[in-house]
Amino acid sequence: MFRSVRMTALAGMTSAAALLAGPSAAVEIEYWQYFFDARVTAMEQLIASFEEANPDITVTMTHFPYADYRTKVAAAIPAGEGPDVVQLFYGWLNDYIEADLIQPLPEESFPAAEIDEQYFPMVQAMKVDGQYYALPTAVRSLALFYNERLFEEAGIDGPPETLDELVESAKALTKRDGAGNITQVGITAGMTAQDHHWWREGLVRQFGGEPYADDYKTVNYDTDAGRAALKYYSDLFLGEEPVSAIGFMDEPQAAFKAGRAGMHIDGSFRIGSLADVRGLEWGVAELPAGPDGTKSNYSSYWVNAITTKAEGEKYDAAVKFLEYITSDEAMQVWLDVVGELPAKPSVGMTEENASDPVFGPFIRGLENAHTTLFANESAQRQLMVEMVERMQLQDMPLEESLAIAAQEEQKILDEYYGK
Amino acid sequence: MQLYRNLTIRQKQIAWAWAFLAVPVLFYGVIRFYPTGNAILISFQDWNLLGSRTWTGLDNYQKLAADPVFWKVFGNTFLYLLIGTPLSLVLSFVIAYHLDKLRFMHGFLRMLYFLPFMTSAVAMAWVWRWFYQPVPTGLFNNFLSQAGIPQIEFLNSTTNALPSVLAPAVWAGLGFQIIIFMAGLRAIPVSYYEAAKIDGVGWFTVLTQITLPLLRPTIVFIVVFSSIGFLRIFDHVFNMTTNNPGGPLNSTKPLVLMIYDTAFNAFDMGYAAAQTVVLFLILLVVSLVQLRLLRSD
């Protein structure tokens, strides 16, 4: 024990001496991300291997609680402090470009045509006027979690493959008490969780619509397809034979964890927290296909970008670092450590990854995934929540409630892009 | 140093006084007044935390006046105040009045009433949130359904949600108000009560002619204190409705939650600052009016 400490100390000193003595001046760059245990661990691993391959570059990672992240970045970069490479949510890209916090990726190292080809298609949302500004290491998508025990108990063979099968399975899985109160839901429901993504990019498209037009600047779901999608969704809990209930056990994921829900649609980030639940046997399947067999999924991701602060040799080092953390190798590390999906088919669609019983359905879902360009994600989600609440709590007809949501959302988009 | 020596004793005293005052003055200046002034400034600007600030004049206030959510939230904030303050005032007085006369297990009972005040609002809000759930998790609804009574939608209802959120907030503040009331009751000289006893006056007259008038300063303090508390209510609402903050359909959303949402979800700092200025003015007016109304002449 002692010896190893002494050895490390010695090694540290020699390497420090080597750095000081080395002819090429060492470059130090800073990397910022928000704090999430697994992400920090993964990045530490990546930095270690990067520094090994590039001994003249040192990367310092700083992380903050998610709540302070944006404020700190905004304050630091214009002051010439802070990160050279920064992590941001894909939805913040426009804000960061407009505020002059990040610079476009150099065409020599990150040729746009090559990225278009190599990455899953939804990453093209990071391209503005033909130039990429940021790239993800990992992405997330949706899939259907199902409770294997409850399926067995209800005598269902396997997860539903179509939306109609989903309703049939859900009916068989729903349980009620003597008074008719639901005590086990067939499938969880709630726009507050991931359902608003499922509805927007999944259901609306599967019923033949296009949720947004004009590069996500125009709301386009107040259509027959939108109404059909909302009818399908709201019938789960407002229909003649409800198979779900909004607010059942407080939160959809809680109901699924407690074994009181047969099925649950959620993101790949849920895998970690489900893995530790004792006594819960669950499986994952791709989102059920639509009436005409259409598959559609939603994907979100965090990206890495080079800030405007990075100049000269720091810029060159930042480019090298970004090249490394978007490499196939880095993506595999991220999948193994964090459980987030690789952003390139070359890593994701390998035999081993694509057929993985847990990650496979998510990764396969990426091929038909869309990324909503939100102006204000929480406000836009809130509109979906309220759209359902108006129908449920105020008995408003579906068409009317959908029209209000579409108008309100258009207002948010207009205000954002009108600036 | 020469300069200091030339001062008169009075001037030296003043210099020293300011030297000691400098700490709180600096503290208030930097921590209180500077941000307040800055918030008022930002309310006339457009700022998303990232870019530069641009002047927009009264735009934020015009947007506020035209925003139906703001008026809904404005109404909610006053509902919290108008239900919460009188209710907690009456409840805490009744409890303090009777607790004051009680000798048996006095300290223990007082502790029980004070306990919720010491409990973390977040923890309490979550426990109540679970109480309110529908079957199979909710405590209240499980009782109801076992008794064969239909379930009550506590939180998932536009009419029941606000009182349901308010109830634990009132309960949590009760302990503090009871202690203050009891201190006030103890401070009334016994001689008044003895005189009343000699004159053979009934308990109701004693209460309305002696106890309540002499409790006036205590009541003023509690009314102002709890009004400000209810106007600023946030943690109970936020924690009981985290999935859908202030919902359903904004029926529980208070002004502070709207400010939080505008600032840290929409990153519309100018609009949030305008809301903050409005909240500040409401607090100021309500406090001034209460002080004037309840001031002893």
XYZ file of C-alpha atoms in Angstrom:
716
model
C 0.000 0.000 0.000
C 2.627 2.459 1.153
C 4.951 1.398 -1.528
C 2.374 2.006 -4.216
C 1.674 5.480 -2.857
C 5.353 6.242 -2.842
C 5.685 4.834 -6.325
C 2.877 7.013 -7.606
C 4.378 10.048 -5.941
C 7.710 9.260 -7.476
C 6.179 8.680 -10.862
C 4.308 11.948 -10.518
C 7.488 13.805 -9.729
C 9.426 12.308 -12.586
C 6.661 12.999 -15.041
C 6.399 16.554 -13.727
C 10.132 16.905 -14.162
C 9.865 15.468 -17.644
C 7.170 17.996 -18.474
C 9.258 20.864 -17.216
C 12.299 19.668 -19.039
C 10.494 18.746 -22.261
C 11.214 20.875 -25.291
C 7.579 21.340 -26.365
C 5.684 23.620 -24.009
C 2.814 21.823 -22.316
C -0.683 23.025 -23.132
C -3.405 22.928 -20.565
C -7.029 23.030 -21.609
C -10.176 23.013 -19.531
C -13.232 20.850 -19.994
C -16.563 21.601 -18.329
C -19.575 19.401 -17.816
C -22.414 19.182 -15.316
C -22.090 16.795 -12.413
C -23.414 13.279 -12.794
C -21.363 10.581 -11.184
C -21.084 8.159 -14.088
C -20.417 10.914 -16.603
C -17.570 12.275 -14.517
C -16.060 8.805 -14.112
C -16.279 8.144 -17.830
C -14.708 11.469 -18.663
C -11.888 10.862 -16.207
C -11.111 7.617 -18.034
C -11.221 9.344 -21.409
C -8.977 12.173 -20.231
C -6.456 9.682 -18.855
C -6.179 7.827 -22.156
C -6.128 11.086 -24.110
C -3.269 12.464 -22.028
C -1.379 9.233 -22.458
C -1.595 9.562 -26.217
C -0.871 13.296 -26.122
C 1.681 13.836 -23.353
C 2.058 17.529 -24.143
C -1.608 18.262 -23.426
C -3.188 18.364 -19.983
C -6.961 18.387 -19.666
C -8.529 19.711 -16.486
C -12.125 18.773 -15.930
C -14.444 20.977 -13.879
C -18.003 20.015 -13.111
C -20.933 21.832 -11.518
C -24.349 20.905 -10.280
C -26.769 20.965 -13.180
C -28.681 23.906 -11.699
C -25.694 26.283 -11.816
C -24.240 25.047 -15.050
C -25.618 27.504 -17.536
C -25.016 30.550 -15.368
C -21.381 29.661 -14.748
C -20.662 29.012 -18.411
C -22.306 32.275 -19.387
C -20.324 34.240 -16.850
C -16.952 32.591 -17.449
C -16.431 32.474 -21.213
C -16.970 36.161 -22.047
C -14.546 36.952 -19.194
C -11.879 34.817 -20.887
C -12.062 32.215 -18.128
C -13.568 28.795 -18.020
C -13.659 25.960 -20.504
C -11.990 25.476 -23.867
C -14.236 22.507 -24.545
C -17.713 22.673 -23.082
C -20.623 20.305 -22.817
C -24.103 21.616 -23.507
C -27.609 20.292 -24.081
C -28.461 20.059 -27.791
C -31.402 22.400 -27.258
C -29.146 25.201 -26.083
C -27.069 25.325 -29.278
C -28.773 28.386 -30.786
C -28.444 30.330 -27.551
C -24.755 29.514 -27.308
C -24.066 30.468 -30.916
C -26.009 33.695 -30.606
C -24.200 34.613 -27.386
C -20.900 33.981 -29.174
C -19.828 31.371 -26.639
C -18.865 28.607 -29.082
C -17.177 28.535 -32.465
C -17.808 26.321 -35.493
C -15.815 23.100 -35.690
C -12.927 23.291 -38.198
C -13.830 21.734 -41.531
C -10.425 19.976 -41.870
C -10.882 17.901 -38.721
C -14.662 17.630 -38.767
C -15.815 17.641 -42.394
C -19.580 18.202 -42.463
C -20.207 15.686 -45.235
C -18.398 12.976 -43.317
C -20.293 13.706 -40.112
C -23.591 13.625 -41.998
C -22.663 10.171 -43.128
C -21.063 8.744 -39.992
C -23.454 9.857 -37.265
C -27.060 8.894 -36.650
C -29.201 11.285 -38.724
C -30.650 13.319 -35.841
C -27.186 14.723 -35.077
C -27.648 16.950 -38.144
C -29.560 19.278 -35.835
C -26.123 20.484 -34.719
C -25.395 21.859 -38.190
C -26.113 25.543 -38.723
C -25.666 26.997 -42.221
C -23.686 23.956 -43.325
C -21.254 24.097 -40.415
C -21.231 21.800 -37.445
C -20.908 23.562 -34.082
C -20.973 20.637 -31.700
C -20.935 16.848 -31.594
C -22.241 14.285 -29.124
C -20.330 11.422 -27.611
C -23.526 9.677 -26.695
C -27.225 9.938 -27.344
C -30.445 8.784 -25.695
C -33.606 7.339 -27.151
C -36.906 5.866 -25.993
C -38.015 2.277 -25.672
C -40.736 0.233 -24.054
C -39.893 -1.289 -20.682
C -42.084 -4.211 -19.714
C -42.512 -6.192 -16.543
C -41.785 -9.840 -17.363
C -43.534 -11.252 -14.296
C -46.753 -9.387 -14.965
C -46.629 -10.450 -18.605
C -46.282 -14.056 -17.585
C -49.073 -13.718 -15.044
C -51.395 -12.242 -17.690
C -50.380 -14.956 -20.162
C -48.874 -12.623 -22.743
C -46.058 -14.084 -24.852
C -43.923 -11.062 -25.439
C -43.829 -7.304 -25.720
C -46.288 -5.695 -28.161
C -44.956 -4.874 -31.591
C -47.703 -2.576 -32.801
C -49.801 0.126 -31.200
C -52.922 -2.074 -31.356
C -51.123 -4.913 -29.642
C -49.990 -2.436 -27.009
C -53.597 -1.620 -26.098
C -54.553 -5.324 -26.070
C -51.645 -6.216 -23.787
C -52.357 -3.237 -21.559
C -55.971 -4.352 -21.121
C -54.844 -7.771 -20.000
C -52.408 -6.239 -17.539
C -54.772 -3.772 -15.862
C -56.175 -4.654 -12.440
C -58.963 -3.021 -10.467
C -60.238 -3.227 -6.908
C -63.874 -3.869 -5.921
C -64.791 -0.209 -6.283
C -63.376 -0.070 -9.783
C -60.260 1.895 -8.819
C -57.203 0.942 -10.849
C -54.604 -0.774 -8.684
C -52.291 -1.851 -11.500
C -51.946 -0.056 -14.790
C -51.365 -1.766 -18.119
C -49.093 1.026 -19.218
C -48.013 4.160 -17.404
C -49.116 7.532 -18.736
C -48.156 11.105 -18.073
C -46.953 13.901 -20.320
C -44.764 15.066 -17.454
C -42.427 12.136 -18.055
C -41.253 10.995 -21.489
C -44.706 10.645 -23.010
C -44.646 14.102 -24.560
C -41.670 13.012 -26.650
C -43.390 9.753 -27.522
C -46.474 11.686 -28.585
C -44.664 14.380 -30.608
C -42.031 12.409 -32.456
C -43.550 8.939 -32.132
C -47.339 8.846 -32.283
C -47.943 11.931 -34.449
C -45.563 10.623 -37.106
C -46.938 7.096 -36.850
C -50.461 8.357 -37.499
C -49.175 9.955 -40.694
C -48.299 13.433 -39.482
C -45.293 15.645 -39.140
C -45.300 17.348 -35.713
C -43.440 20.440 -36.878
C -42.764 21.998 -40.234
C -40.264 24.539 -41.452
C -37.294 23.302 -39.439
C -39.273 23.100 -36.190
C -40.326 26.715 -36.451
C -43.972 25.942 -37.213
C -46.288 23.735 -35.204
C -47.919 21.212 -37.478
C -49.777 18.760 -35.256
C -53.177 20.420 -35.248
C -54.122 18.049 -38.057
C -56.011 14.791 -38.525
C -52.832 12.906 -37.672
C -52.347 14.940 -34.517
C -55.932 14.373 -33.452
C -55.674 10.651 -34.134
C -52.447 10.487 -32.138
C -53.977 12.364 -29.219
C -57.088 10.186 -29.376
C -54.941 7.076 -29.203
C -52.933 8.452 -26.318
C -55.796 9.864 -24.257
C -57.921 6.741 -24.742
C -55.346 4.943 -22.620
C -56.716 6.740 -19.544
C -59.906 8.490 -20.687
C -61.288 5.789 -22.942
C -64.179 3.447 -22.168
C -61.894 0.872 -20.667
C -58.922 2.795 -19.255
C -55.670 0.883 -19.018
C -53.819 3.693 -17.297
C -54.308 6.640 -14.982
C -52.546 9.971 -14.908
C -50.702 10.454 -11.634
C -50.988 6.768 -10.738
C -48.515 6.200 -7.887
C -47.336 9.761 -8.324
C -44.894 9.122 -11.147
C -44.862 6.702 -14.083
C -41.391 5.390 -13.338
C -42.314 4.855 -9.666
C -45.294 2.726 -10.674
C -43.116 0.636 -12.948
C -40.417 0.234 -10.321
C -42.998 -0.848 -7.767
C -44.202 -3.557 -10.121
C -47.621 -1.937 -10.478
C -47.327 -1.172 -14.159
C -47.124 -3.684 -16.991
C -45.385 -1.359 -19.425
C -43.579 1.945 -19.307
C -42.041 4.116 -22.000
C -38.854 5.775 -20.913
C -35.378 6.804 -21.956
C -32.145 4.850 -21.923
C -31.074 6.847 -18.861
C -33.630 4.866 -16.820
C -31.733 1.599 -17.244
C -29.323 2.323 -14.416
C -31.977 3.007 -11.820
C -34.060 -0.023 -12.804
C -31.106 -2.356 -12.686
C -30.901 -2.035 -8.892
C -34.554 -2.719 -8.093
C -34.831 -5.991 -6.261
C -37.449 -8.442 -7.424
C -38.271 -6.530 -10.588
C -37.808 -8.545 -13.747
C -38.003 -6.357 -16.751
C -37.253 -6.399 -20.428
C -36.887 -3.759 -23.095
C -38.475 -3.652 -26.512
C -38.501 -1.152 -29.342
C -41.394 1.317 -29.358
C -44.418 -0.342 -31.004
C -44.876 0.370 -34.702
C -47.747 2.480 -36.013
C -50.869 1.370 -37.926
C -48.966 1.240 -41.234
C -45.831 -0.192 -39.683
C -44.047 3.140 -39.286
C -41.442 3.233 -36.559
C -40.483 6.501 -35.007
C -38.463 7.456 -31.974
C -37.186 10.519 -30.156
C -33.586 11.203 -29.342
C -31.914 13.792 -27.167
C -28.279 14.272 -26.351
C -25.571 16.401 -24.820
C -22.910 17.731 -27.142
C -19.376 19.002 -26.830
C -18.257 22.209 -28.446
C -15.152 24.387 -28.623
C -15.618 27.744 -26.947
C -14.638 31.120 -28.346
C -12.142 31.382 -25.514
C -9.883 28.708 -27.057
C -7.231 30.290 -29.278
C -3.815 29.410 -30.661
C -2.288 26.258 -29.285
C -5.161 25.805 -26.875
C -7.480 25.738 -29.855
C -5.389 23.054 -31.530
C -5.384 21.047 -28.327
C -9.153 21.509 -27.965
C -9.694 20.214 -31.506
C -7.562 17.162 -30.744
C -9.458 16.535 -27.538
C -12.823 16.865 -29.238
C -11.671 14.483 -31.962
C -10.818 11.986 -29.273
C -14.015 12.242 -27.243
C -16.103 11.756 -30.379
C -14.068 8.753 -31.498
C -15.458 5.236 -31.645
C -13.320 4.267 -28.693
C -14.734 7.060 -26.524
C -18.284 6.127 -27.466
C -17.763 2.565 -26.363
C -16.368 3.773 -23.021
C -19.378 6.018 -22.598
C -21.773 3.146 -23.276
C -19.983 0.852 -20.846
C -19.608 3.375 -18.039
C -22.594 5.724 -18.342
C -25.007 3.506 -20.276
C -25.663 6.132 -22.911
C -25.881 5.093 -26.523
C -23.137 5.625 -29.105
C -23.831 8.502 -31.503
C -22.433 6.660 -34.549
C -23.869 3.539 -36.179
C -20.308 2.262 -36.581
C -20.197 1.791 -32.811
C -23.864 1.372 -32.027
C -24.814 -1.061 -34.717
C -22.036 -3.515 -34.016
C -23.300 -7.055 -33.639
C -22.669 -7.008 -29.916
C -24.262 -3.644 -29.139
C -27.281 -3.838 -31.431
C -28.268 -7.266 -30.165
C -27.704 -6.439 -26.519
C -30.961 -7.326 -24.743
C -31.056 -4.039 -22.852
C -29.268 -1.498 -25.044
C -30.216 -3.117 -28.354
C -33.801 -1.814 -28.598
C -32.654 1.706 -27.778
C -29.819 1.604 -30.288
C -32.040 0.164 -33.021
C -34.526 2.941 -32.234
C -31.895 5.529 -33.110
C -32.162 4.678 -36.786
C -35.614 6.217 -36.977
C -35.192 8.789 -34.226
C -36.019 12.467 -34.533
C -34.767 15.284 -32.397
C -37.226 18.025 -31.554
C -35.628 21.452 -31.723
C -37.110 23.011 -28.617
C -37.178 26.720 -27.961
C -37.988 26.121 -24.315
C -38.357 22.449 -23.552
C -40.013 22.748 -20.166
C -42.573 25.275 -21.392
C -43.322 23.169 -24.457
C -43.713 20.049 -22.339
C -45.998 21.998 -20.013
C -48.316 22.703 -22.944
C -48.658 18.966 -23.599
C -49.384 18.395 -19.911
C -52.062 21.061 -19.969
C -53.518 19.788 -23.219
C -54.319 16.525 -21.460
C -55.429 18.241 -18.240
C -57.977 20.373 -20.066
C -59.510 17.198 -21.473
C -59.402 15.327 -18.200
C -60.224 17.987 -15.620
C -62.333 20.394 -17.632
C -63.974 17.982 -20.088
C -62.779 20.004 -23.032
C -63.220 18.283 -26.416
C -60.018 16.853 -27.837
C -59.986 19.021 -30.977
C -60.310 22.214 -28.988
C -57.618 21.309 -26.475
C -55.217 20.278 -29.212
C -55.827 23.534 -31.087
C -55.072 25.587 -27.966
C -51.836 23.677 -27.377
C -50.773 24.204 -30.988
C -51.483 27.932 -30.811
C -49.654 28.365 -27.538
C -46.655 26.422 -28.746
C -46.524 28.465 -31.925
C -46.435 31.568 -29.758
C -43.384 30.244 -27.884
C -41.628 29.394 -31.154
C -42.458 32.762 -32.730
C -41.169 34.643 -29.743
C -37.968 32.610 -29.731
C -37.201 32.824 -33.446
C -38.567 36.336 -33.831
C -35.744 37.676 -31.698
C -2.669 59.363 11.218
C -2.102 63.111 11.421
C -5.540 63.560 10.009
C -7.069 61.380 12.712
C -5.283 63.247 15.497
C -6.684 66.541 14.341
C -10.276 65.350 14.735
C -12.388 66.419 17.670
C -13.608 63.774 20.085
C -17.067 63.922 18.542
C -15.668 63.434 15.060
C -13.566 60.525 16.292
C -16.650 58.938 17.785
C -18.433 59.269 14.485
C -15.462 57.824 12.626
C -15.412 54.829 14.948
C -19.146 54.385 14.750
C -18.892 54.199 10.970
C -15.958 51.861 11.176
C -18.145 49.389 13.043
C -21.211 50.129 10.962
C -19.240 49.521 7.800
C -19.647 45.755 8.043
C -23.444 45.668 8.104
C -23.706 48.593 5.719
C -21.408 46.900 3.259
C -23.254 43.623 3.750
C -26.627 45.231 3.084
C -25.252 47.218 0.207
C -23.688 44.261 -1.572
C -26.058 41.464 -0.584
C -29.380 43.323 -0.453
C -29.524 46.686 -2.139
C -27.244 46.095 -5.094
C -29.111 42.964 -6.284
C -32.442 44.689 -5.658
C -31.407 47.637 -7.780
C -30.020 45.283 -10.389
C -33.272 43.303 -10.506
C -35.227 46.494 -11.115
C -32.779 47.375 -13.888
C -33.043 43.951 -15.516
C -36.829 44.206 -15.491
C -36.502 46.834 -18.225
C -34.150 44.672 -20.266
C -34.108 41.513 -22.316
C -31.546 38.981 -21.152
C -31.306 35.190 -21.509
C -28.337 34.814 -19.124
C -25.980 34.188 -22.041
C -26.050 37.102 -24.430
C -25.831 40.791 -23.782
C -28.613 42.726 -22.121
C -30.702 44.931 -24.360
C -33.066 47.697 -23.319
C -36.690 47.011 -23.974
C -38.351 49.711 -21.896
C -41.701 48.650 -20.494
C -42.052 45.573 -22.747
C -41.722 43.107 -19.899
C -44.425 44.836 -17.893
C -46.745 45.027 -20.874
C -46.222 41.327 -21.505
C -46.989 40.690 -17.847
C -50.256 42.621 -17.946
C -51.350 40.703 -21.049
C -50.335 37.274 -19.754
C -53.358 35.247 -18.568
C -51.068 32.936 -16.598
C -49.787 35.899 -14.622
C -53.315 36.928 -13.579
C -54.154 33.358 -12.635
C -50.972 33.194 -10.569
C -51.665 36.610 -9.088
C -55.085 35.356 -7.947
C -53.559 32.178 -6.512
C -51.032 34.168 -4.533
C -53.826 36.140 -2.894
C -55.837 32.969 -2.289
C -52.874 31.572 -0.352
C -52.756 34.815 1.623
C -56.482 35.240 2.208
C -57.116 31.633 3.231
C -53.804 30.927 4.882
C -53.320 33.955 7.115
C -56.745 34.106 8.856
C -56.914 30.341 9.142
C -53.501 29.995 10.734
C -54.141 33.035 12.942
C -57.402 31.661 14.368
C -56.079 28.122 14.710
C -52.885 29.155 16.436
C -54.724 31.505 18.786
C -57.294 28.877 19.789
C -54.575 26.316 20.408
C -52.329 28.752 22.297
C -55.269 30.018 24.378
C -56.176 26.532 25.540
C -52.623 25.281 25.812
C -51.875 28.237 28.070
C -54.515 27.064 30.555
C -53.365 23.491 30.457
C -50.897 22.211 33.021
C -50.975 18.503 32.201
C -48.162 17.566 29.799
C -47.899 21.222 28.800
C -44.298 21.068 27.648
C -44.810 17.869 25.688
C -47.864 19.165 23.855
C -46.114 22.420 23.049
C -43.226 20.437 21.640
C -45.608 18.417 19.473
C -47.078 21.583 17.998
C -43.635 23.073 17.441
C -42.157 19.978 15.810
C -43.530 20.557 12.280
C -41.984 24.035 12.280
C -38.568 22.501 12.763
C -39.095 19.857 10.102
C -37.724 20.435 6.628
C -40.462 21.813 4.397
C -39.266 19.611 1.561
C -39.560 16.391 3.548
C -42.949 17.400 4.867
C -44.273 18.341 1.450
C -43.264 14.949 0.058
C -44.900 13.040 2.892
C -48.131 14.970 2.392
C -47.860 14.462 -1.323
C -47.927 10.730 -0.725
C -50.838 11.055 1.714
C -52.811 12.681 -1.078
C -52.138 10.069 -3.765
C -54.961 8.000 -5.255
C -55.143 4.295 -4.395
C -53.106 2.149 -4.013
C -50.465 4.483 -2.517
C -52.363 7.365 -0.923
C -53.167 7.171 2.787
C -56.336 9.264 2.732
C -57.771 7.647 -0.367
C -57.040 4.179 0.953
C -59.093 5.010 4.053
C -61.880 6.342 1.888
C -61.947 3.389 -0.446
C -61.905 0.926 2.455
C -64.907 2.741 3.891
C -66.600 2.426 0.516
C -66.457 6.141 -0.233
C -65.361 7.269 -3.700
C -61.833 8.608 -3.936
C -61.122 12.306 -3.725
C -58.721 13.795 -6.232
C -56.660 15.958 -3.925
C -53.843 17.159 -6.121
C -55.104 16.206 -9.573
C -57.989 18.665 -9.483
C -58.229 22.329 -10.321
C -60.394 23.090 -7.285
C -58.983 20.848 -4.554
C -55.308 21.238 -5.294
C -54.745 24.676 -3.798
C -56.352 23.943 -0.402
C -54.546 20.584 -0.349
C -51.193 22.268 -0.840
C -52.031 24.993 1.630
C -53.011 22.639 4.462
C -49.505 21.366 5.280
C -48.113 24.882 4.882
C -50.544 26.159 7.512
C -49.799 23.198 9.748
C -46.053 23.765 9.437
C -46.262 27.420 10.435
C -48.608 26.795 13.321
C -45.996 25.865 15.916
C -44.136 29.128 15.604
C -47.301 31.206 15.850
C -48.477 29.259 18.905
C -45.218 29.991 20.710
C -45.477 33.697 19.903
C -49.109 33.789 21.033
C -48.276 32.020 24.264
C -45.493 34.485 24.969
C -47.973 37.289 24.292
C -50.566 35.731 26.619
C -48.002 35.340 29.378
C -47.001 38.981 29.017
C -50.468 40.254 29.940
C -50.343 41.355 33.601
C -52.297 39.030 35.884
C -53.784 42.013 37.741
C -56.249 42.678 34.879
C -57.590 39.150 35.140
C -57.799 39.410 38.920
C -59.771 42.652 38.638
C -62.097 41.015 36.141
C -62.583 38.052 38.455
C -63.475 40.350 41.371
C -66.000 42.132 39.163
C -67.479 38.763 38.216
C -67.034 39.109 34.432
C -67.652 36.091 32.117
C -64.891 34.431 30.044
C -66.118 35.890 26.778
C -65.886 39.454 28.058
C -62.450 38.726 29.487
C -61.370 37.408 26.113
C -62.711 40.275 24.012
C -62.084 43.143 26.446
C -58.772 42.164 28.009
C -56.929 39.384 26.229
C -57.434 40.344 22.580
C -56.820 44.106 22.936
C -53.671 43.489 24.941
C -52.498 40.927 22.385
C -52.617 43.508 19.622
C -48.843 43.837 19.112
C -48.548 40.048 18.991
C -51.364 39.796 16.445
C -49.813 42.517 14.293
C -46.518 40.696 14.280
C -48.071 37.334 13.403
C -50.326 38.752 10.690
C -47.480 40.590 8.981
C -45.082 37.705 9.392
C -47.436 35.014 8.123
C -48.770 37.210 5.301
C -45.276 37.654 3.948
C -44.769 33.912 4.341
C -47.903 33.022 2.359
C -47.224 35.615 -0.320
C -43.824 34.033 -0.805
C -45.005 30.424 -0.606
C -42.825 28.239 -2.825
C -41.258 25.135 -1.308
C -44.522 23.406 -0.399
C -46.050 24.005 -3.802
C -42.918 23.137 -5.720
C -42.309 19.901 -3.861
C -45.883 18.708 -3.927
C -46.205 19.327 -7.657
C -42.664 18.781 -8.982
C -43.872 16.747 -11.949
C -46.032 19.598 -13.065
C -44.924 22.608 -11.018
C -47.865 24.759 -9.974
C -50.331 22.487 -11.739
C -52.767 21.155 -12.659
C -53.473 23.971 -15.129
C -51.623 26.504 -12.953
C -54.214 26.107 -10.222
C -51.621 26.018 -7.432
C -48.912 28.173 -8.971
C -47.859 31.100 -6.777
C -45.962 34.114 -8.057
C -42.601 32.957 -6.714
C -42.866 29.688 -8.620
C -43.689 31.563 -11.809
C -40.620 33.740 -11.275
C -38.463 30.665 -10.754
C -39.849 29.027 -13.853
C -39.394 32.106 -16.033
C -35.859 32.684 -14.812
C -34.392 29.205 -14.624
C -36.383 27.188 -17.149
C -37.166 29.786 -19.772
C -34.020 31.828 -19.009
C -36.050 34.965 -19.608
C -34.379 37.026 -16.909
C -35.969 40.348 -17.847
C -39.489 38.979 -17.629
C -38.685 37.199 -14.366
C -37.254 40.412 -12.922
C -40.424 42.273 -13.851
C -42.452 39.649 -11.974
C -40.103 40.025 -9.032
C -40.601 43.765 -8.958
C -44.365 43.225 -8.924
C -44.027 40.742 -6.050
C -41.874 43.231 -4.177
C -44.496 45.949 -4.607
C -47.275 43.606 -3.444
C -45.306 42.658 -0.336
C -44.573 46.285 0.375
C -48.176 47.425 -0.006
C -49.664 44.529 1.958
C -47.224 45.027 4.821
C -47.774 48.789 4.950
C -51.562 48.426 4.873
C -51.504 45.819 7.637
C -49.214 47.883 9.800
C -51.458 50.908 9.418
C -54.703 48.998 10.022
C -53.453 47.184 13.065
C -51.407 49.980 14.561
C -52.438 50.692 18.108
C -53.485 54.319 18.433
